[in-house]
């Protein structure tokens, strides 16, 4: 007699391959609920600086000091409502601030802000106003802190 198979063999399904690398999930769901997918934000930032979206905000790729309250200009430039119509305003703001957070922490950006006689620019790269002495000093302090932490991490490796 033939023995009965206890378990059915799984169907030969091919794994789904994401053919479009720009289609990363926007949110990752964890214990606390939905949080922004950091890989998605980094990919979107790279596309804004160097990729197919760099025409939307040239100043990001040129690493120029941005004008104050630039976060108000980005949603319209990126057409976030059209790209992700199901997102609410709060989630769209989270995306904008995550992109700007990555940009403002770059050593190149801090160097540009701390430079003497540096000017703030709009998203097109047009100079608008000088960077205040207070903001220059803060950028210098931030760069020094980043340098110290990178030296410490190099020593521990």
Coordinates of C-alpha atoms in Angstrom, one line a residue:
X1 CA 0.0 0.0 0.0
X2 CA 1.0 3.5 -0.7
X3 CA 1.5 5.9 2.3
X4 CA -0.6 9.0 2.3
X5 CA 1.3 12.3 2.2
X6 CA 0.7 14.2 5.4
X7 CA 1.6 17.6 3.9
X8 CA 0.8 18.9 0.5
X9 CA 3.7 20.1 -1.5
X10 CA 3.7 23.9 -1.9
X11 CA 2.9 25.1 -5.4
X12 CA 5.9 26.1 -7.4
X13 CA 5.5 29.8 -7.1
X14 CA 8.2 32.1 -8.4
X15 CA 9.2 34.7 -5.8
X16 CA 7.9 38.1 -6.8
X17 CA 10.8 40.4 -7.8
X18 CA 10.3 44.2 -7.5
X19 CA 11.1 45.2 -11.1
X20 CA 10.9 48.9 -10.2
X21 CA 13.4 49.8 -7.4
X22 CA 11.6 53.1 -6.8
X23 CA 8.6 51.2 -5.5
X24 CA 9.8 50.7 -1.9
X25 CA 7.1 50.6 0.8
X26 CA 6.5 54.0 2.2
X27 CA 5.8 52.8 5.7
X28 CA 7.1 49.9 7.8
X29 CA 4.6 48.4 10.3
X30 CA 5.9 47.5 13.7
X31 CA 4.7 47.2 17.3
X32 CA 4.1 50.9 17.5
X33 CA 2.2 51.0 14.2
X34 CA 3.2 52.6 10.9
X35 CA 6.6 54.4 10.8
X36 CA 8.4 55.8 7.8
X37 CA 10.6 53.4 5.9
X38 CA 14.1 54.9 6.3
X39 CA 15.3 53.1 3.1
X40 CA 12.5 54.7 1.2
X41 CA 13.3 58.2 2.5
X42 CA 17.1 57.8 1.7
X43 CA 16.2 56.6 -1.8
X44 CA 13.9 59.5 -2.3
X45 CA 16.6 61.9 -1.0
X46 CA 19.2 60.5 -3.4
X47 CA 16.7 60.8 -6.3
X48 CA 16.2 64.5 -5.3
X49 CA 19.9 65.2 -5.1
X50 CA 21.4 63.2 -8.0
X51 CA 18.7 61.3 -9.8
X52 CA 15.6 61.7 -11.9
X53 CA 14.0 64.2 -9.5
X54 CA 17.0 66.6 -9.2
X55 CA 15.2 69.2 -11.4
X56 CA 12.6 69.7 -8.7
X57 CA 15.1 71.0 -6.1
X58 CA 18.5 71.8 -7.6
X59 CA 19.8 73.4 -4.4
X60 CA 19.7 70.0 -2.7
X61 CA 22.2 68.5 -5.1
X62 CA 24.4 71.5 -5.1
X63 CA 24.5 71.4 -1.2
X64 CA 23.7 75.1 -0.8
X65 CA 22.4 76.6 2.5
X66 CA 18.6 76.6 2.2
X67 CA 16.3 79.4 3.1
X68 CA 14.5 79.3 6.4
X69 CA 11.1 77.6 6.3
X70 CA 12.0 75.7 3.0
X71 CA 9.8 72.9 4.2
X72 CA 6.8 74.9 3.1
X73 CA 8.0 74.9 -0.6
X74 CA 8.9 71.2 -0.9
X75 CA 5.4 69.6 -0.8
X76 CA 4.3 71.6 -3.9
X77 CA 7.6 70.9 -5.7
X78 CA 7.4 67.1 -5.1
X79 CA 3.6 66.9 -5.9
X80 CA 3.1 64.7 -2.8
X81 CA -0.6 64.9 -3.1
X82 CA -0.6 63.5 -6.6
X83 CA 2.2 60.9 -5.9
X84 CA 0.5 59.6 -2.7
X85 CA -3.1 60.7 -2.6
X86 CA -4.0 58.4 0.2
X87 CA -1.5 60.0 2.6
X88 CA -2.8 62.6 5.1
X89 CA -1.1 66.0 5.6
X90 CA 0.7 64.8 8.7
X91 CA 2.4 61.9 6.8
X92 CA 3.4 64.2 3.9
X93 CA 5.0 66.5 6.4
X94 CA 6.9 63.5 8.0
X95 CA 8.3 62.7 4.6
X96 CA 9.4 66.4 4.0
X97 CA 11.1 66.7 7.4
X98 CA 12.8 63.3 7.1
X99 CA 14.3 64.4 3.8
X100 CA 15.4 67.8 5.2
X101 CA 16.8 66.1 8.3
X102 CA 19.1 63.9 6.1
X103 CA 20.2 67.0 4.1
X104 CA 20.9 69.2 7.1
X105 CA 23.1 66.6 8.8
X106 CA 25.4 66.2 5.9
X107 CA 28.9 67.4 6.6
X108 CA 29.0 69.2 3.3
X109 CA 25.8 71.1 4.2
X110 CA 27.2 72.1 7.6
X111 CA 30.4 73.2 5.9
X112 CA 28.4 75.4 3.4
X113 CA 26.4 77.0 6.2
X114 CA 29.5 77.6 8.4
X115 CA 31.4 79.2 5.5
X116 CA 32.1 83.0 5.9
X117 CA 29.8 85.2 3.9
X118 CA 27.5 82.2 3.0
X119 CA 24.1 82.9 1.5
X120 CA 20.8 81.1 2.0
X121 CA 19.2 79.9 -1.3
X122 CA 15.7 78.9 -2.5
X123 CA 15.2 75.4 -4.0
X124 CA 16.2 76.7 -7.4
X125 CA 19.6 77.8 -6.1
X126 CA 18.9 81.6 -6.2
X127 CA 20.6 83.4 -3.3
X128 CA 18.2 85.2 -1.0
X129 CA 19.8 86.3 2.3
X130 CA 23.0 85.9 4.3
X131 CA 23.3 83.1 6.9
X132 CA 23.2 84.6 10.3
X133 CA 26.3 84.5 12.6
X134 CA 24.3 82.4 15.1
X135 CA 23.5 79.8 12.5
X136 CA 27.1 79.7 11.3
X137 CA 28.3 79.2 14.8
X138 CA 25.8 76.4 15.3
X139 CA 26.9 74.7 12.1
X140 CA 30.6 74.8 13.2
X141 CA 29.7 73.3 16.6
X142 CA 27.7 70.5 14.9
X143 CA 30.5 69.7 12.5
X144 CA 33.0 69.5 15.4
X145 CA 30.7 67.2 17.3
X146 CA 30.3 65.0 14.2
X147 CA 34.1 64.9 13.7
X148 CA 34.6 63.9 17.4
X149 CA 32.1 61.1 17.2
X150 CA 33.5 59.8 13.9
X151 CA 37.1 59.9 15.4
X152 CA 35.8 57.9 18.4
X153 CA 34.1 55.3 16.2
X154 CA 37.3 55.0 14.1
X155 CA 39.4 54.4 17.2
X156 CA 37.0 51.7 18.5
X157 CA 37.1 49.8 15.2

